[in-house]
mmCIF file of C-alpha atoms in Angstrom:
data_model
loop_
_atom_site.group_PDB
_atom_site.id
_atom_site.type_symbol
_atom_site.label_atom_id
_atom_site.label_comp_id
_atom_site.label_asym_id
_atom_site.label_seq_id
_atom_site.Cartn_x
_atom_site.Cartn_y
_atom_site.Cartn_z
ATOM 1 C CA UNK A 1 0.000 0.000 0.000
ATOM 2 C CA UNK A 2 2.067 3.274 -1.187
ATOM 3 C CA UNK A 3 1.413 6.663 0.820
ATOM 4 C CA UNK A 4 -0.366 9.261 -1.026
ATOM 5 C CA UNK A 5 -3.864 9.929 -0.210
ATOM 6 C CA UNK A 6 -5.008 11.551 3.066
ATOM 7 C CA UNK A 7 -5.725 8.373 5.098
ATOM 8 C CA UNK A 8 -4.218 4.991 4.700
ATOM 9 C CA UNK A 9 -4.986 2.059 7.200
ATOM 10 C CA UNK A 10 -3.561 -1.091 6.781
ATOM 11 C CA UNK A 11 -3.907 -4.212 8.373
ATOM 12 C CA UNK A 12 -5.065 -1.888 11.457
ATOM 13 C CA UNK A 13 -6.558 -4.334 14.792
ATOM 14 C CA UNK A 14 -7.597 -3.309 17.982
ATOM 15 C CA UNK A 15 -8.922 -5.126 20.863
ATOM 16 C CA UNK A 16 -11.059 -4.639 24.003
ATOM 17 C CA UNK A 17 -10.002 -7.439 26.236
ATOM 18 C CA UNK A 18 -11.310 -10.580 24.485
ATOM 19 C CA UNK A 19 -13.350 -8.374 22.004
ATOM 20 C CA UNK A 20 -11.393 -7.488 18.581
ATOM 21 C CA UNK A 21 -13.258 -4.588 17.271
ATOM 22 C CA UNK A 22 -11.333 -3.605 14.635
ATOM 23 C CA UNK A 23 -10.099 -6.827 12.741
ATOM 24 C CA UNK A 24 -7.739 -6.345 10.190
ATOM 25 C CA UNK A 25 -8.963 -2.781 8.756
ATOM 26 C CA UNK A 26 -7.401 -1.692 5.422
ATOM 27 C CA UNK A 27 -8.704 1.811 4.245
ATOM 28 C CA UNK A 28 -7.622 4.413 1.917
ATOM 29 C CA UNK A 29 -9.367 8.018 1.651
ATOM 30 C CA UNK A 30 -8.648 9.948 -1.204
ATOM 31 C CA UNK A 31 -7.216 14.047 -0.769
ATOM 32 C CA UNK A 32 -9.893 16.258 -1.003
ATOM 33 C CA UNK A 33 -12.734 13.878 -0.965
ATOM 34 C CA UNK A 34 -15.630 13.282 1.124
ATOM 35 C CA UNK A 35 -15.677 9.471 2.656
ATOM 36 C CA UNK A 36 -18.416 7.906 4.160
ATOM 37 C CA UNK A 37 -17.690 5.163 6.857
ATOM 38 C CA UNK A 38 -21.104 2.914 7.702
ATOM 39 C CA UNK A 39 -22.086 -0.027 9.914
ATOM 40 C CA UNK A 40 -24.438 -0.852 12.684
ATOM 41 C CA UNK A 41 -23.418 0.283 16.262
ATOM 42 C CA UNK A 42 -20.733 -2.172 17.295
ATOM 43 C CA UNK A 43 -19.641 -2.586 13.936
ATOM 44 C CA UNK A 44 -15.760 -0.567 14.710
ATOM 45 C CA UNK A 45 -16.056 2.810 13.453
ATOM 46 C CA UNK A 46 -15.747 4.554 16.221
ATOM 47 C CA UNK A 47 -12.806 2.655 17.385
ATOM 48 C CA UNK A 48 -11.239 2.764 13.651
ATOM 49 C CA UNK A 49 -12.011 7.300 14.173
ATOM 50 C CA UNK A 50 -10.812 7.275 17.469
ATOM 51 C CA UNK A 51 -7.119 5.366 16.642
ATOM 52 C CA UNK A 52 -6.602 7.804 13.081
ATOM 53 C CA UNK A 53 -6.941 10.740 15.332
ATOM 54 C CA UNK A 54 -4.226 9.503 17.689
ATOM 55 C CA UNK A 55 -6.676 9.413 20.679
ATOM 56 C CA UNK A 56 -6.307 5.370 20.879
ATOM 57 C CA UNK A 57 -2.726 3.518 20.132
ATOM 58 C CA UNK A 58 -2.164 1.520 17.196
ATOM 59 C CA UNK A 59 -1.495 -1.742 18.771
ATOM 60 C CA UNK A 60 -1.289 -3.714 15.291
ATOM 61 C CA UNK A 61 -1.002 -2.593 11.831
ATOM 62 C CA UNK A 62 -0.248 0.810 10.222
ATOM 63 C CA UNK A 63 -1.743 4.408 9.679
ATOM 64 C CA UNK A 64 -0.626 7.074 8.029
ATOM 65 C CA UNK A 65 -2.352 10.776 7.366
ATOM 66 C CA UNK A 66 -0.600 11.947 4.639
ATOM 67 C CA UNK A 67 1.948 10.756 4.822
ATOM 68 C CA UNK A 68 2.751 10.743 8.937
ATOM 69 C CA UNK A 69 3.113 7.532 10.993
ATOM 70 C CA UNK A 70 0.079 7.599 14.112
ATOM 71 C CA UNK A 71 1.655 5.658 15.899
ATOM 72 C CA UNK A 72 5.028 7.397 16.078
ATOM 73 C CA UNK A 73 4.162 11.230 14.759
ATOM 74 C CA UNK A 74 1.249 11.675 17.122
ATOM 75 C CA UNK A 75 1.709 15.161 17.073
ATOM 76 C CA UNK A 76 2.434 15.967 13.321
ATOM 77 C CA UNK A 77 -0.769 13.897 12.699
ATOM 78 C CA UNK A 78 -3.052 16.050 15.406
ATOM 79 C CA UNK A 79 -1.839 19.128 13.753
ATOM 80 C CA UNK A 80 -3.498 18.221 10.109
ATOM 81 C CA UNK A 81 -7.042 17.196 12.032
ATOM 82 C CA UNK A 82 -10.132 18.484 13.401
ATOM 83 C CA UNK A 83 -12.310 16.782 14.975
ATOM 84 C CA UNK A 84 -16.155 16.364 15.952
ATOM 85 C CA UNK A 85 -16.984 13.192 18.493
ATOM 86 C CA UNK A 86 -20.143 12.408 18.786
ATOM 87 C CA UNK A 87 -19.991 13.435 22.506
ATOM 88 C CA UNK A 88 -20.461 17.132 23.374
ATOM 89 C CA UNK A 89 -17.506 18.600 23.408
ATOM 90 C CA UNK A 90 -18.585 22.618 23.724
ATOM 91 C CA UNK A 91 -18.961 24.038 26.953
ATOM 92 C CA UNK A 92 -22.473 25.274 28.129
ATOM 93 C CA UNK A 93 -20.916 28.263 30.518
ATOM 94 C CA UNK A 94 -18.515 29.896 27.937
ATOM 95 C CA UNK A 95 -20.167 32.050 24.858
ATOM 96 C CA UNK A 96 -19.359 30.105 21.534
ATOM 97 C CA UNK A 97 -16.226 32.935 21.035
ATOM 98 C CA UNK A 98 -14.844 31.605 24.013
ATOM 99 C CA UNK A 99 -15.479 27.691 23.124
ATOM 100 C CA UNK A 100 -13.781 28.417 19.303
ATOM 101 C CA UNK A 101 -10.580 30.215 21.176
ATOM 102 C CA UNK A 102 -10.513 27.593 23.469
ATOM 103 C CA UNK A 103 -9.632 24.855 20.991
ATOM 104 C CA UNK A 104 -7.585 27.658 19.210
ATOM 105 C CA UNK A 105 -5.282 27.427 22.407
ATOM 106 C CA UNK A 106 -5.507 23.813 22.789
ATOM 107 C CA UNK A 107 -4.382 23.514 18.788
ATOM 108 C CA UNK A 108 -1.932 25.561 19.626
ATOM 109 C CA UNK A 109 -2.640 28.483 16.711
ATOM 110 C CA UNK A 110 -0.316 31.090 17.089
ATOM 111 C CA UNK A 111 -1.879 33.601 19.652
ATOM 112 C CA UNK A 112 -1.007 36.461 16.672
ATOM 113 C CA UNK A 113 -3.479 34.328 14.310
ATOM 114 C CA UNK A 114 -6.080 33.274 16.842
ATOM 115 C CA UNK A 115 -8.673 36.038 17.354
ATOM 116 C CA UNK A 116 -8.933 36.015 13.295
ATOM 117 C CA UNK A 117 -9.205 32.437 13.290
ATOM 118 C CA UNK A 118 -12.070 32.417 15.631
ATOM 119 C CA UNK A 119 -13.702 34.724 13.892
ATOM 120 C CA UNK A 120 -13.122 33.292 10.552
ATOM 121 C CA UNK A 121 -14.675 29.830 11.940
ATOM 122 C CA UNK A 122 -17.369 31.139 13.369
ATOM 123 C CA UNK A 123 -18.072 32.721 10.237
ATOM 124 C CA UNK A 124 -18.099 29.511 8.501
ATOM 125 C CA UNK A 125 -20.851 28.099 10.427
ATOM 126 C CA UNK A 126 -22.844 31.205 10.306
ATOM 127 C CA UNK A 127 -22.356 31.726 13.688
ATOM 128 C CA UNK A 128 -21.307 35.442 13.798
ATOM 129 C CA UNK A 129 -24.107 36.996 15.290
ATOM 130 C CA UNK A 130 -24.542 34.594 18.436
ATOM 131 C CA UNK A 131 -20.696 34.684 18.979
ATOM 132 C CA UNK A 132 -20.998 36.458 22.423
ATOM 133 C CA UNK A 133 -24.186 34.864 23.575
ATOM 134 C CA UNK A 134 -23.869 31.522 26.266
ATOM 135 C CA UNK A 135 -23.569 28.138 24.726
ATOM 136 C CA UNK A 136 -26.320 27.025 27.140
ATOM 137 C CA UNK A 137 -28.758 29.236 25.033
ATOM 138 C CA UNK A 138 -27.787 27.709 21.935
ATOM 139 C CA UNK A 139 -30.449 25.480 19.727
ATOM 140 C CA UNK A 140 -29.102 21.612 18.679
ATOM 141 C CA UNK A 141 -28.043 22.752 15.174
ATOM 142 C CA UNK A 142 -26.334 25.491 16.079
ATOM 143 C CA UNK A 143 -24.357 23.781 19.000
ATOM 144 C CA UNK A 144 -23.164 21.320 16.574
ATOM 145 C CA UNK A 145 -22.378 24.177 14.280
ATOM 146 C CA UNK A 146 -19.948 25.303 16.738
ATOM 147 C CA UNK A 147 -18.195 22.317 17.169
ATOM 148 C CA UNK A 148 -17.413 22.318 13.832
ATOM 149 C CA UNK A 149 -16.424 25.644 14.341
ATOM 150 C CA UNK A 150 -14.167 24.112 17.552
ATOM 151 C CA UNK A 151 -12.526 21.644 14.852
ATOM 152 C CA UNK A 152 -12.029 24.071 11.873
ATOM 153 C CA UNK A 153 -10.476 26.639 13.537
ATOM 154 C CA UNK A 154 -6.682 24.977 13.250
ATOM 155 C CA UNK A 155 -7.686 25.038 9.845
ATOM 156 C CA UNK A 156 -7.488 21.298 9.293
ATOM 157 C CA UNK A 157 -6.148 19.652 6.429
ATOM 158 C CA UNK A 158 -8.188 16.156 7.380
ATOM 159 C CA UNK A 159 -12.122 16.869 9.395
ATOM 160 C CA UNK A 160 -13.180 13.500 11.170
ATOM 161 C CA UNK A 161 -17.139 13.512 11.896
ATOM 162 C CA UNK A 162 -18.398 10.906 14.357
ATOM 163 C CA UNK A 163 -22.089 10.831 13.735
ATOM 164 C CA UNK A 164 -22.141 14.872 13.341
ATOM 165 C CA UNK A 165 -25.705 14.993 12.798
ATOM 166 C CA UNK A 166 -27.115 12.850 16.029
ATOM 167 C CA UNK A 167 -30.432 14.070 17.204
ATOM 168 C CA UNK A 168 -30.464 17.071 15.221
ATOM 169 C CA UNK A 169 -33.994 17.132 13.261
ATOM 170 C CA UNK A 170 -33.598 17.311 9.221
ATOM 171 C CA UNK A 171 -33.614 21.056 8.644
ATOM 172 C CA UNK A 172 -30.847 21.611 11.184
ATOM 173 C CA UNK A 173 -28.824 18.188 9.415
ATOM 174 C CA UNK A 174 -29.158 19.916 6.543
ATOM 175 C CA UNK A 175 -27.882 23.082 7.790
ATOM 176 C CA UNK A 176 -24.604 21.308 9.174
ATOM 177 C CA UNK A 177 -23.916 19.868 5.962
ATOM 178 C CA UNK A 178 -24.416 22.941 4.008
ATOM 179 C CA UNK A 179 -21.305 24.460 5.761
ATOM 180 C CA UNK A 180 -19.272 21.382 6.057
ATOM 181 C CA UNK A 181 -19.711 21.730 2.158
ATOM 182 C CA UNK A 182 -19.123 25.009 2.163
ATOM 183 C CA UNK A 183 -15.580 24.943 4.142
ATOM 184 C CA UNK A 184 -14.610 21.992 2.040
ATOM 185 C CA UNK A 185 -15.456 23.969 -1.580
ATOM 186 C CA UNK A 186 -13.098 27.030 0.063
ATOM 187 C CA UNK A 187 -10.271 24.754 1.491
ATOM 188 C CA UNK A 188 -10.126 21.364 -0.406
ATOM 189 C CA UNK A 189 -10.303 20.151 2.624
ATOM 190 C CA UNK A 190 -10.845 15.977 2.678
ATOM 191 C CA UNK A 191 -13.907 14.651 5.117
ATOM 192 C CA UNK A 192 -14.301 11.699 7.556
ATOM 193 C CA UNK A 193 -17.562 11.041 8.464
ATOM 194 C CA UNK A 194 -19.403 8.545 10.378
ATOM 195 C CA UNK A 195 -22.742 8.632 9.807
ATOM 196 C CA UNK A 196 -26.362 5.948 10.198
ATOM 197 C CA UNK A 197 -28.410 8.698 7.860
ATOM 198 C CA UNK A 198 -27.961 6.379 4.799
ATOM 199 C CA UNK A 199 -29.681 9.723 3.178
ATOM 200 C CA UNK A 200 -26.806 11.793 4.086
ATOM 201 C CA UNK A 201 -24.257 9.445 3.141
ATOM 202 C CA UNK A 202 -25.954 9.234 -0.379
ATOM 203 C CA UNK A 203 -26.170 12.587 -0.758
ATOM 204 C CA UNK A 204 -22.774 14.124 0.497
ATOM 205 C CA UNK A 205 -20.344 10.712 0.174
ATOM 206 C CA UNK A 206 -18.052 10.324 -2.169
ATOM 207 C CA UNK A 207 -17.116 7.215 -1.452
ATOM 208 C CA UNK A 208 -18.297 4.741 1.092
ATOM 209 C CA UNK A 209 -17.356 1.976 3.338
ATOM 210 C CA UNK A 210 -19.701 -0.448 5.330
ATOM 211 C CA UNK A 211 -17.772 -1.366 8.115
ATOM 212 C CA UNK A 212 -19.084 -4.761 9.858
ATOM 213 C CA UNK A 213 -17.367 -6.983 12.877
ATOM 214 C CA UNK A 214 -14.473 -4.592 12.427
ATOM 215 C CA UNK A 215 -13.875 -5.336 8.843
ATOM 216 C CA UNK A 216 -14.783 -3.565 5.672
ATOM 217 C CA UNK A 217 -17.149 -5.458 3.660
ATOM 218 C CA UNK A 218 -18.094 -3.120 0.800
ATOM 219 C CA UNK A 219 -16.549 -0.210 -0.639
ATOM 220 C CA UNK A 220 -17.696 2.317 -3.602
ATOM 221 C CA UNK A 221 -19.550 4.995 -4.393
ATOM 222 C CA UNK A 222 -23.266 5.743 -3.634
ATOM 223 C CA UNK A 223 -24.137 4.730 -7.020
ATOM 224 C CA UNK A 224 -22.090 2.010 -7.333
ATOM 225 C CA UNK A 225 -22.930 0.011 -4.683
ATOM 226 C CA UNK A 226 -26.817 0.220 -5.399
ATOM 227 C CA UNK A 227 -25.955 -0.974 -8.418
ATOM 228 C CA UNK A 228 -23.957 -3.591 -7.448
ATOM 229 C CA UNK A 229 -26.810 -5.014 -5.313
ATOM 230 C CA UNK A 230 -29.254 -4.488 -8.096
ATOM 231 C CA UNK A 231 -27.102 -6.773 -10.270
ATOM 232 C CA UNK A 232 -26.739 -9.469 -7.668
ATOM 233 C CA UNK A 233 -31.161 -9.281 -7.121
ATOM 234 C CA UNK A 234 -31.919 -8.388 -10.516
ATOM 235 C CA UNK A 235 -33.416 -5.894 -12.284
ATOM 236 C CA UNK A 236 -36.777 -7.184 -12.255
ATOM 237 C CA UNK A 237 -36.997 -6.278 -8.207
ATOM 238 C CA UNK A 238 -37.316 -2.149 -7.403
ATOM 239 C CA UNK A 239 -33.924 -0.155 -7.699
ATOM 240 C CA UNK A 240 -32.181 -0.776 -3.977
ATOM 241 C CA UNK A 241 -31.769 2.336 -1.670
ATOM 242 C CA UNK A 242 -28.305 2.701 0.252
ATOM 243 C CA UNK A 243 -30.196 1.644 3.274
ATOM 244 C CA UNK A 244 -30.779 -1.756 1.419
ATOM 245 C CA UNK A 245 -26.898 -2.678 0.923
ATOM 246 C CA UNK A 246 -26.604 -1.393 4.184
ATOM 247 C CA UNK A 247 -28.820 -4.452 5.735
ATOM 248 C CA UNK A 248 -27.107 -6.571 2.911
ATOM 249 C CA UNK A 249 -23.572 -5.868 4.251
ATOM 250 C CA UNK A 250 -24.752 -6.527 7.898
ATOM 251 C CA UNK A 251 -27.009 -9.091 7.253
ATOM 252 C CA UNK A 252 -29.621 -10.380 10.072
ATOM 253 C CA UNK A 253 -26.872 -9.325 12.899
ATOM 254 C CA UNK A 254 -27.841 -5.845 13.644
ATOM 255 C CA UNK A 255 -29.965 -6.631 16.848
ATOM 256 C CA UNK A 256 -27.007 -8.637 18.672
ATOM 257 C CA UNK A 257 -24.596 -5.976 17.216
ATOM 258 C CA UNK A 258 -25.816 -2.945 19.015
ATOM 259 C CA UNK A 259 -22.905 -2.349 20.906
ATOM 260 C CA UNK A 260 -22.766 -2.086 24.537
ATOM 261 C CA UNK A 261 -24.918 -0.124 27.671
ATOM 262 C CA UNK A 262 -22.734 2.678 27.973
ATOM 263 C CA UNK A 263 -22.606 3.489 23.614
ATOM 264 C CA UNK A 264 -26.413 3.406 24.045
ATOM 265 C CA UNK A 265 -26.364 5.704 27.265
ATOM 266 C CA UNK A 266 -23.985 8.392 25.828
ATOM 267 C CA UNK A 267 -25.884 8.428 22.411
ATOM 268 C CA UNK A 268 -28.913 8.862 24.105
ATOM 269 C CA UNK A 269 -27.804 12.001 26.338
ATOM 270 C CA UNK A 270 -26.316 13.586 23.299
ATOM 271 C CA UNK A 271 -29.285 13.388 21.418
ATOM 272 C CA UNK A 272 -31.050 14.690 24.421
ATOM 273 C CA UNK A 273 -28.559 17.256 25.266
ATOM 274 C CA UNK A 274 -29.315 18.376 21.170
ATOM 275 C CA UNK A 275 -32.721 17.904 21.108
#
């Protein structure tokens, strides 16, 4: 597997005591473009997102973001991300100014650069206006808007999205996605995203992988992969939806691969806490 792209996994494992829940990943995104990873809760994507940003070790196998080792260039590869967990991550008794400097500190942006980068994020996400108000008073879109604002302001070079668009309601997904575009048409900018909208990852994918029992089980573009599924049933049967390869891929599984108490817990209050 050569080097160029903005992502490369490769033979990537990690384990949870007896539980392996990534199993031999190999992955490749593409500069510039906007990659889809899907799978039923449990399946490894989070675990996959969470060891290419550095937060988790690479215990077996390889990353690179272009070009830098994970395992050993921690820091170089931190530097090219930003990054939007599926967990809150803005703070509900700072204004959303002070939340976007915050992570302009903790990204260490030059303190010259920073009060124009926090303005130019906020910007981004349209978030000008409400800049000085609490975070507390904020709607669900818009404090998901400002974590993007949070991860754009080093002015990454790779975004990661876990599941960006959890218990927001479909004007305010659409909203979010509308500026992720928008950022990504001004700074070729390449996207990670994690999503279980199969409408969103038709829509704004590039490419896409279903991830299942920490393996990769089909890879391609929107299109491609509903046709490849309308090959294998025939054309006789209505054209499949993404949603259909996506119970293909995991098959019958999905209620005993729902992941565990606490993923359902802290999905739960973050849908809540967006609602």
């Amino acid at each position: 597997m050569n080097d160029d792209g903005a992502v490369m996994c490769d033979g990537l494992e990690y384990a949870f005591g007896e539980t392996r829940a990534v199993d031999g990943l190999d992955l490749s995104v593409t500069t510039g473009e906007v990659f889809g990873l899907l799978g039923p809760n449990g399946a490894g994507k989070t675990t996959a997102i969470r060891c290419i940003t550095t937060l988790l070790p690479v215990p077996a196998g390889r990353i690179r973001v272009f070009g830098h080792d994970a395992a050993r260039e921690r820091m170089a590869v931190r530097r090219l991300l930003g990054y939007v967990p599926q967990q809150l991550s803005a703070d509900a008794g700072l204004t959303g100014r002070e939340n976007v400097a915050l992570f302009a500190r903790v990204f260490d942006v030059p303190r010259r650069e920073r009060a124009r980068r926090v303005a130019q994020a906020l910007y981004a996400v349209d978030l000008t206006e409400a800049a000085d108000r609490m975070a507390r008073t904020y709607s669900g879109g818009m404090i998901r808007r400002l974590e993007l604002a949070q991860a754009l302001v080093s002015a990454p070079r790779l975004l990661m999205l876990d599941e960006p668009t959890i218990g927001l309601d479909p004007i305010a997904r659409t909203s979010v996605w509308e500026h992720i575009n928008a950022v990504r048409r001004a700074t070729g900018m390449t996207v990670l995203v994690t999503t279980h909208h199969m409408d969103e990852a038709d829509q704004y994918c590039d490419r896409l992988a279903l991830m299942h029992r920490g393996r990769i089980r089909a890879l391609g573009t929107p299109a491609g992969l509903k046709a490849e599924l309308r090959e294998r049933r025939g054309t006789d049967d209505p054209p499949p939806t993404l949603e259909d390869v996506f119970r293909d891929v995991a098959g019958r599984g999905l209620d005993s691969e729902g992941g565990d108490f606490r993923d359902v817990r802290s999905t739960r209050r973050t849908a809540a806490r967006l609602g």
